[in-house]
Amino acid sequence: MSEVASRGLYNAVEDVRIAFSKTGCVTSATLVLLGTSLDYAVYPDRANEFLLLRIGVAAATMLILWLTQGEFGRRNIRWLTLTWLCLPQVMIAWMIYLTEGSSSIYFVGLHLALYAVGMIVPISYLEGLGFGLFTCFVYFLACRLHPGGIASYGEFYAHLIFTAFSVLISVGCTYFNELSRLRLFSLRERVDEQNASLQETNRSLAEVKGQLIQREKMAAIGTLSAGLLHELNNPVNYSLMAINMGLSLPTAKTDAMLKESLVDAKEGMERIQNIVSDLKTFAYQKPGQDTMRPFLLERALRSAQRLAGHELKGVEVVTDLPADTHVVGDEPALIGVLINLLSNAAHALQAAKRSDPRIEVRAVVRGDRLVFSLRDYGQGISPDNLGRVFEPFFTTRDVGAGLGLGLSVSYGIVQRHGSTLSVQSEYGAWTEFSFDLARPA
């Protein structure tokens, strides 16, 4: 068992000891006071004297109960428990001394206390043995110091041997009770550890489930896009050809309004063509060993920065890369991922209107993988939207500013490389995307 588990088991045992000790104090004080009826029945001439004695023992027991409430009581609960256990034994021994010595009926009370301790009170067997020996000792003193001495040694020895047997029974019960408690608490500790492990497994399964759902979404939109590409691409190409032919006619060159209309139409068709191209990239993401080659991620990052130069104007890109950034993958596709991440980061910085717009790019080697992360200090992503950023067509930009396919396409590309594009964000402060790639063997 680990040190932490052992400490937890010890604390559990102590908690039970404290709870039982508090309950035992109240029970013991109550039984001590209820014994007054026995005094009036057996020794009525000493009943008043014994009543004061019982009140004193009950008061001392309740004082111990008060002491157990604080930190002092928790630290010293073992000694406090043994003290209130011994108080009734001392009281009974004193009553034996004052009455008939070895012939006193009160010796039965000593046995009752021994059995109660063995069966109920959660003390160790060594403490139980000490309590039993103490009981035998006070009984011996009460009989030996009795004013009339020991009237019948046979009766005295019989009672003493009977008490010793009760001690052995009490110690045996205490030992097995202690063993059972330790096994029970140990089992509870193991159950708690397994519950914690199951909770962690459930969290992992929830993450895997999210990834599987994301993958199903990717596959669904990919299948839909593949069916539409052919139908969309041909009329777009025909329309562009017709517009280009129209622009080449003399009439378009002399009629400014016609030329402007044709140019607007051409820009609109080119936008549709770009959308179709994005969908084509997404729809036809298939694993291919021929595209997986070693390349320098640092070089791919530089290419992405150049291609995204317009969006990155005025933005400082801080890089922290290892000396060797060789990875294995589809370099053109990953350049597209980097362009998308850099562009999104630049848009976030523009929306946040930071005085010092900055993007931090880091890569760390971990075993046979290179972990890449890109963080912008823009406006962050709200918790409500964080789980949807990779959904196709989901975007928080204004209508016409983006179709919401960039991160979906990037997610599929990274997934094709045996990794997962993940996102973390603090709303109003920063956003970080990360993934890892295999390094050459």
Coordinates of C-alpha atoms in Angstrom, one line a residue:
M1 CA 0.0 0.0 0.0
S2 CA 1.3 3.5 -0.9
E3 CA 2.2 6.0 1.7
V4 CA -0.8 8.2 0.8
A5 CA -3.1 5.2 1.0
S6 CA -1.6 4.2 4.4
R7 CA -2.2 7.7 5.7
G8 CA -5.7 7.7 4.4
L9 CA -6.3 4.3 6.2
Y10 CA -4.9 5.7 9.4
N11 CA -7.1 8.7 9.3
A12 CA -10.2 6.6 8.6
V13 CA -9.4 4.4 11.7
E14 CA -8.8 7.5 13.8
D15 CA -12.1 9.0 12.6
V16 CA -14.0 5.8 13.7
R17 CA -12.2 5.8 17.0
I18 CA -13.2 9.4 17.7
A19 CA -16.8 8.8 16.8
F20 CA -17.0 5.7 18.9
S21 CA -15.2 7.3 21.8
K22 CA -17.7 10.2 21.9
T23 CA -20.6 7.9 21.8
G24 CA -19.0 5.6 24.4
C25 CA -18.5 8.6 26.8
V26 CA -22.2 9.3 26.7
T27 CA -23.2 5.7 27.1
S28 CA -20.7 5.0 29.9
A29 CA -21.8 8.1 31.9
T30 CA -25.5 7.1 31.4
L31 CA -24.9 3.5 32.6
V32 CA -22.8 4.6 35.5
L33 CA -25.7 6.8 36.7
L34 CA -28.3 4.1 36.0
G35 CA -26.4 1.8 38.3
T36 CA -27.7 3.8 41.3
S37 CA -30.8 1.5 41.3
L38 CA -28.5 -1.5 41.9
D39 CA -26.9 0.4 44.8
Y40 CA -30.3 0.9 46.5
A41 CA -31.2 -2.7 45.9
V42 CA -28.0 -4.3 47.2
Y43 CA -26.4 -1.8 49.5
P44 CA -29.0 0.7 50.5
D45 CA -26.9 2.0 53.5
R46 CA -24.2 3.2 51.0
A47 CA -26.5 4.3 48.2
N48 CA -26.1 8.0 48.8
E49 CA -22.3 7.7 49.1
F50 CA -22.2 5.7 45.8
L51 CA -24.5 8.2 44.2
L52 CA -22.0 11.0 44.7
L53 CA -19.2 8.7 43.5
R54 CA -21.2 7.8 40.3
I55 CA -22.0 11.5 39.7
G56 CA -18.2 12.3 40.0
V57 CA -17.3 9.5 37.5
A58 CA -20.0 10.6 35.1
A59 CA -18.9 14.2 35.3
A60 CA -15.3 13.2 34.6
T61 CA -16.4 11.1 31.6
M62 CA -18.3 14.1 30.2
L63 CA -15.3 16.3 30.7
I64 CA -13.3 13.8 28.6
L65 CA -16.1 14.0 26.0
W66 CA -15.6 17.8 25.9
L67 CA -11.9 17.4 25.4
T68 CA -12.4 15.1 22.4
Q69 CA -14.1 17.9 20.5
G70 CA -11.0 19.9 19.6
E71 CA -7.6 19.3 18.0
F72 CA -6.1 18.2 21.4
G73 CA -8.7 15.5 21.6
R74 CA -7.9 14.3 18.1
R75 CA -4.2 14.1 18.8
N76 CA -4.7 12.3 22.2
I77 CA -7.9 10.2 21.4
R78 CA -6.2 6.9 22.4
W79 CA -5.3 8.0 25.9
L80 CA -8.6 9.8 26.4
T81 CA -10.5 6.7 25.4
L82 CA -8.5 4.5 27.7
T83 CA -9.0 7.0 30.5
W84 CA -12.8 7.1 30.3
L85 CA -12.8 3.3 30.0
C86 CA -10.8 2.9 33.2
L87 CA -12.9 5.3 35.2
P88 CA -15.8 2.9 35.8
Q89 CA -13.4 0.1 36.6
V90 CA -11.8 2.3 39.3
M91 CA -15.2 3.2 40.6
I92 CA -16.3 -0.5 40.8
A93 CA -13.1 -1.5 42.5
W94 CA -13.6 1.2 45.1
M95 CA -17.2 -0.1 45.7
I96 CA -15.8 -3.6 46.1
Y97 CA -13.3 -2.3 48.6
L98 CA -16.0 -0.5 50.6
T99 CA -18.5 -3.4 50.6
E100 CA -17.7 -7.1 50.8
G101 CA -14.3 -7.3 49.1
S102 CA -13.9 -10.6 47.2
S103 CA -17.5 -11.5 48.0
S104 CA -19.0 -8.3 46.5
I105 CA -21.5 -8.7 43.7
Y106 CA -20.0 -5.6 42.0
F107 CA -17.2 -7.7 40.5
V108 CA -19.8 -8.6 37.8
G109 CA -19.6 -5.0 36.6
L110 CA -15.9 -5.4 35.8
H111 CA -16.8 -8.3 33.5
L112 CA -19.5 -6.4 31.8
A113 CA -17.1 -3.6 31.0
L114 CA -14.6 -6.1 29.6
Y115 CA -17.1 -7.7 27.3
A116 CA -18.4 -4.3 26.1
V117 CA -14.9 -3.1 25.3
G118 CA -14.1 -6.3 23.4
M119 CA -17.2 -6.2 21.3
I120 CA -17.9 -2.5 20.7
V121 CA -15.1 -0.1 21.5
P122 CA -12.6 0.3 18.6
I123 CA -9.2 0.0 20.4
S124 CA -6.2 -2.1 19.5
Y125 CA -5.8 -5.6 21.0
L126 CA -2.7 -4.4 22.9
E127 CA -4.8 -1.6 24.4
G128 CA -7.5 -4.2 25.2
L129 CA -4.9 -6.3 26.9
G130 CA -3.6 -3.4 28.9
F131 CA -7.2 -2.5 29.9
G132 CA -7.8 -6.1 31.0
L133 CA -4.6 -6.3 33.1
F134 CA -5.6 -3.0 34.7
T135 CA -9.0 -4.4 35.5
C136 CA -7.4 -7.5 37.2
F137 CA -5.0 -5.2 39.1
V138 CA -7.7 -2.9 40.5
Y139 CA -9.8 -5.9 41.5
F140 CA -6.8 -7.5 43.3
L141 CA -6.1 -4.2 45.1
A142 CA -9.7 -3.8 46.1
C143 CA -9.8 -7.3 47.6
R144 CA -6.4 -7.2 49.1
L145 CA -6.8 -3.8 50.8
H146 CA -10.4 -4.5 52.0
P147 CA -10.6 -3.8 55.7
G148 CA -11.7 -7.4 56.4
G149 CA -9.0 -8.8 54.1
I150 CA -9.7 -11.7 51.8
A151 CA -12.3 -13.8 53.6
S152 CA -12.2 -16.7 51.2
Y153 CA -9.1 -17.2 49.0
G154 CA -10.9 -19.9 47.0
E155 CA -13.7 -17.4 46.1
F156 CA -11.1 -14.7 45.4
Y157 CA -9.0 -16.9 43.1
A158 CA -12.1 -18.1 41.3
H159 CA -13.3 -14.6 40.7
L160 CA -9.7 -13.5 39.6
I161 CA -9.4 -16.5 37.2
F162 CA -12.9 -15.8 35.9
T163 CA -11.8 -12.1 35.3
A164 CA -8.7 -13.3 33.5
F165 CA -10.8 -15.5 31.2
S166 CA -13.0 -12.4 30.5
V167 CA -9.8 -10.5 29.7
L168 CA -8.7 -13.1 27.2
I169 CA -12.1 -13.2 25.5
S170 CA -12.2 -9.4 25.4
V171 CA -8.7 -9.3 23.9
G172 CA -9.6 -11.9 21.3
C173 CA -12.7 -10.0 20.3
T174 CA -10.7 -6.8 20.2
Y175 CA -8.1 -8.4 17.9
F176 CA -10.6 -9.7 15.4
N177 CA -12.6 -6.5 15.5
E178 CA -9.5 -4.5 14.8
L179 CA -8.5 -6.9 12.0
S180 CA -12.0 -6.6 10.4
R181 CA -11.9 -2.8 10.6
L182 CA -8.5 -2.6 9.0
R183 CA -9.6 -4.9 6.2
L184 CA -12.8 -2.9 5.8
F185 CA -11.0 0.4 5.6
S186 CA -8.4 -1.1 3.3
L187 CA -11.2 -2.3 1.0
R188 CA -12.8 1.1 1.1
E189 CA -9.5 2.7 0.1
R190 CA -9.2 0.4 -2.8
V191 CA -12.7 1.1 -3.9
D192 CA -12.1 4.8 -3.7
E193 CA -8.9 4.4 -5.8
Q194 CA -10.8 2.4 -8.3
N195 CA -13.6 4.9 -8.4
A196 CA -11.1 7.7 -9.1
S197 CA -9.5 5.5 -11.8
L198 CA -13.0 4.9 -13.3
Q199 CA -13.8 8.6 -13.2
E200 CA -10.5 9.3 -15.1
T201 CA -11.3 6.6 -17.6
N202 CA -14.8 8.1 -18.1
R203 CA -13.2 11.5 -18.7
S204 CA -10.9 9.9 -21.3
L205 CA -13.8 8.0 -22.9
A206 CA -15.8 11.3 -23.1
E207 CA -12.8 12.9 -24.9
V208 CA -12.6 9.9 -27.3
K209 CA -16.3 10.0 -27.8
G210 CA -16.0 13.7 -28.7
Q211 CA -13.3 12.9 -31.2
L212 CA -15.3 10.1 -32.7
I213 CA -18.4 12.4 -33.1
Q214 CA -16.1 14.9 -34.7
R215 CA -14.8 12.3 -37.1
E216 CA -18.3 11.3 -38.0
K217 CA -19.2 14.9 -38.7
M218 CA -16.2 15.2 -40.9
A219 CA -17.1 12.0 -42.8
A220 CA -20.7 13.1 -43.2
I221 CA -19.9 16.5 -44.6
G222 CA -17.2 15.0 -46.7
T223 CA -19.6 12.5 -48.3
L224 CA -22.1 15.3 -48.9
S225 CA -19.4 17.6 -50.5
A226 CA -18.1 14.8 -52.7
G227 CA -21.5 14.3 -54.2
L228 CA -22.0 18.0 -54.9
L229 CA -18.5 18.9 -56.3
H230 CA -19.0 17.6 -59.8
E231 CA -22.4 19.3 -60.1
L232 CA -21.0 22.6 -58.9
N233 CA -17.6 22.7 -60.5
N234 CA -18.7 22.3 -64.2
P235 CA -21.3 25.1 -64.3
V236 CA -18.9 27.4 -62.4
N237 CA -16.2 26.7 -65.0
Y238 CA -18.7 27.3 -67.9
S239 CA -19.8 30.6 -66.3
L240 CA -16.2 31.8 -65.9
M241 CA -15.4 31.0 -69.5
A242 CA -18.5 32.9 -70.6
I243 CA -17.6 35.9 -68.4
N244 CA -14.0 35.9 -69.7
M245 CA -15.3 35.8 -73.3
G246 CA -17.7 38.7 -72.5
L247 CA -14.9 40.7 -71.1
S248 CA -12.8 40.2 -74.3
L249 CA -15.6 41.7 -76.5
P250 CA -15.2 45.3 -77.8
T251 CA -18.6 46.2 -76.3
A252 CA -17.4 45.4 -72.8
K253 CA -14.3 47.6 -73.3
T254 CA -16.4 50.6 -74.3
D255 CA -19.3 50.1 -71.9
A256 CA -18.1 50.8 -68.4
M257 CA -21.3 49.6 -66.7
L258 CA -21.2 46.3 -68.6
K259 CA -17.6 45.8 -67.8
E260 CA -18.1 46.5 -64.1
S261 CA -21.0 44.1 -64.0
L262 CA -18.9 41.3 -65.7
V263 CA -16.0 41.9 -63.3
D264 CA -18.4 41.6 -60.3
A265 CA -19.8 38.4 -61.7
K266 CA -16.3 37.0 -62.3
E267 CA -15.3 37.8 -58.7
G268 CA -18.5 36.1 -57.4
M269 CA -17.8 33.0 -59.5
E270 CA -14.2 32.9 -58.4
R271 CA -15.4 33.0 -54.8
I272 CA -17.7 30.1 -55.5
Q273 CA -14.7 28.3 -57.1
N274 CA -12.6 28.9 -54.0
I275 CA -15.4 27.4 -51.8
V276 CA -15.6 24.4 -54.1
S277 CA -11.8 24.0 -53.8
D278 CA -12.0 24.1 -50.0
L279 CA -14.8 21.5 -50.1
K280 CA -12.7 19.4 -52.5
T281 CA -9.8 19.4 -50.1
F282 CA -12.0 18.4 -47.2
A283 CA -14.0 15.8 -49.2
Y284 CA -11.0 13.9 -50.6
Q285 CA -8.8 13.6 -47.5
K286 CA -7.6 10.1 -47.9
P287 CA -4.5 8.5 -46.4
G288 CA -1.7 8.1 -48.9
Q289 CA 1.8 6.9 -48.1
D290 CA 3.2 8.8 -51.2
T291 CA 2.4 12.2 -49.6
M292 CA 4.1 11.4 -46.3
R293 CA 7.6 12.5 -46.6
P294 CA 10.2 14.1 -44.2
F295 CA 10.4 17.9 -44.3
L296 CA 11.3 20.8 -42.1
L297 CA 8.4 22.2 -40.1
E298 CA 10.4 25.4 -39.7
R299 CA 10.5 25.8 -43.5
A300 CA 6.8 25.1 -43.8
L301 CA 6.1 27.7 -41.1
R302 CA 8.1 30.3 -43.0
S303 CA 6.1 29.5 -46.2
A304 CA 2.8 29.8 -44.3
Q305 CA 3.9 33.2 -42.9
R306 CA 4.7 34.5 -46.4
L307 CA 1.4 33.3 -47.8
A308 CA -0.5 34.8 -44.9
G309 CA 1.5 38.0 -45.0
H310 CA -1.4 40.2 -45.8
E311 CA -3.3 39.1 -42.6
L312 CA -0.2 39.2 -40.5
K313 CA 0.7 42.8 -41.4
G314 CA 1.6 44.6 -38.2
V315 CA 1.5 41.4 -36.1
E316 CA 4.7 40.1 -34.4
V317 CA 5.2 36.3 -34.8
V318 CA 7.5 35.0 -32.1
T319 CA 8.9 31.6 -32.7
D320 CA 10.5 29.1 -30.3
L321 CA 11.6 26.1 -32.2
P322 CA 14.2 23.3 -31.6
A323 CA 17.3 23.0 -33.7
D324 CA 15.9 20.0 -35.6
T325 CA 12.3 20.4 -36.8
H326 CA 12.2 17.4 -39.2
V327 CA 8.8 15.8 -39.3
V328 CA 7.0 13.3 -41.5
G329 CA 3.8 14.4 -43.3
D330 CA 2.1 16.0 -46.2
E331 CA 4.0 19.3 -46.4
P332 CA 1.6 21.2 -48.7
A333 CA -1.5 20.2 -46.6
L334 CA 0.2 21.1 -43.4
I335 CA 1.2 24.5 -44.8
G336 CA -2.5 25.0 -45.4
V337 CA -3.2 24.2 -41.8
L338 CA -0.5 26.7 -40.6
I339 CA -1.9 29.4 -42.9
N340 CA -5.4 28.8 -41.5
L341 CA -4.2 29.0 -37.9
L342 CA -2.1 32.1 -38.5
S343 CA -4.9 33.8 -40.4
N344 CA -7.4 33.0 -37.6
A345 CA -5.0 34.3 -35.0
A346 CA -4.5 37.5 -36.9
H347 CA -8.2 38.1 -37.2
A348 CA -8.6 37.5 -33.4
L349 CA -5.9 40.1 -32.7
Q350 CA -7.6 42.6 -35.0
A351 CA -10.9 42.0 -33.3
A352 CA -9.3 42.5 -29.9
K353 CA -7.5 45.7 -31.0
R354 CA -4.4 44.9 -29.0
S355 CA -1.7 47.6 -28.8
D356 CA 1.0 45.0 -29.2
P357 CA -0.5 42.2 -31.4
R358 CA 1.6 39.1 -30.9
I359 CA 1.5 35.4 -32.0
E360 CA 3.7 32.8 -30.2
V361 CA 4.7 29.7 -32.1
R362 CA 6.4 26.9 -30.2
A363 CA 7.5 23.4 -30.9
V364 CA 8.9 20.8 -28.4
V365 CA 10.3 17.4 -29.0
R366 CA 8.7 14.7 -27.0
G367 CA 10.0 11.2 -27.7
D368 CA 9.3 10.4 -31.4
R369 CA 6.8 13.3 -31.8
L370 CA 7.2 17.0 -32.4
V371 CA 4.5 19.0 -30.5
F372 CA 3.5 22.2 -32.2
S373 CA 1.5 25.0 -30.6
L374 CA 0.3 28.4 -31.8
R375 CA -1.1 31.0 -29.3
D376 CA -2.6 34.4 -30.0
Y377 CA -3.4 37.0 -27.4
G378 CA -6.6 38.1 -29.0
Q379 CA -10.1 38.0 -27.7
G380 CA -10.2 34.3 -26.9
I381 CA -13.1 31.9 -27.5
S382 CA -16.2 31.8 -25.3
P383 CA -16.8 28.6 -23.4
D384 CA -20.1 28.1 -25.3
N385 CA -18.3 28.1 -28.6
L386 CA -15.1 26.3 -27.6
G387 CA -16.6 22.8 -28.3
R388 CA -17.9 23.9 -31.7
V389 CA -14.8 25.5 -33.4
F390 CA -14.1 22.4 -35.5
E391 CA -17.7 22.0 -36.7
P392 CA -18.1 22.5 -40.5
F393 CA -19.7 25.9 -41.4
F394 CA -19.4 27.1 -37.8
T395 CA -18.1 30.6 -37.6
T396 CA -18.3 33.7 -35.3
R397 CA -17.4 36.1 -38.1
D398 CA -19.8 38.4 -39.8
V399 CA -21.8 37.0 -42.7
G400 CA -19.6 36.9 -45.8
A401 CA -16.4 37.1 -43.9
G402 CA -15.8 33.3 -43.7
L403 CA -17.6 30.0 -44.5
G404 CA -16.4 28.2 -41.3
L405 CA -14.6 25.4 -43.1
G406 CA -11.0 26.4 -42.4
L407 CA -10.7 24.7 -39.0
S408 CA -12.8 21.7 -40.1
V409 CA -10.4 21.1 -43.0
S410 CA -7.4 21.6 -40.8
Y411 CA -8.8 19.2 -38.2
G412 CA -9.2 16.5 -40.9
I413 CA -5.6 17.1 -42.2
V414 CA -4.1 16.8 -38.7
Q415 CA -6.2 13.7 -38.0
R416 CA -4.9 12.2 -41.2
H417 CA -1.4 12.6 -39.7
G418 CA -2.2 10.5 -36.7
S419 CA -2.8 13.4 -34.4
T420 CA -5.6 15.6 -33.1
L421 CA -5.9 19.4 -33.5
S422 CA -6.9 20.6 -30.0
V423 CA -7.8 24.0 -28.7
Q424 CA -7.5 25.8 -25.4
S425 CA -8.6 29.3 -24.6
E426 CA -9.2 31.8 -21.9
Y427 CA -12.0 34.1 -22.9
G428 CA -10.8 37.6 -23.3
A429 CA -7.2 36.7 -23.0
W430 CA -5.7 34.1 -25.4
T431 CA -6.3 31.1 -27.7
E432 CA -3.9 28.2 -28.4
F433 CA -4.1 25.5 -31.0
S434 CA -1.8 22.5 -30.8
F435 CA -1.0 19.2 -32.5
D436 CA 1.9 16.8 -32.9
L437 CA 3.6 15.2 -35.8
A438 CA 5.8 12.1 -36.1
R439 CA 9.6 12.6 -36.5
P440 CA 11.7 10.6 -38.9
A441 CA 12.9 7.3 -37.5

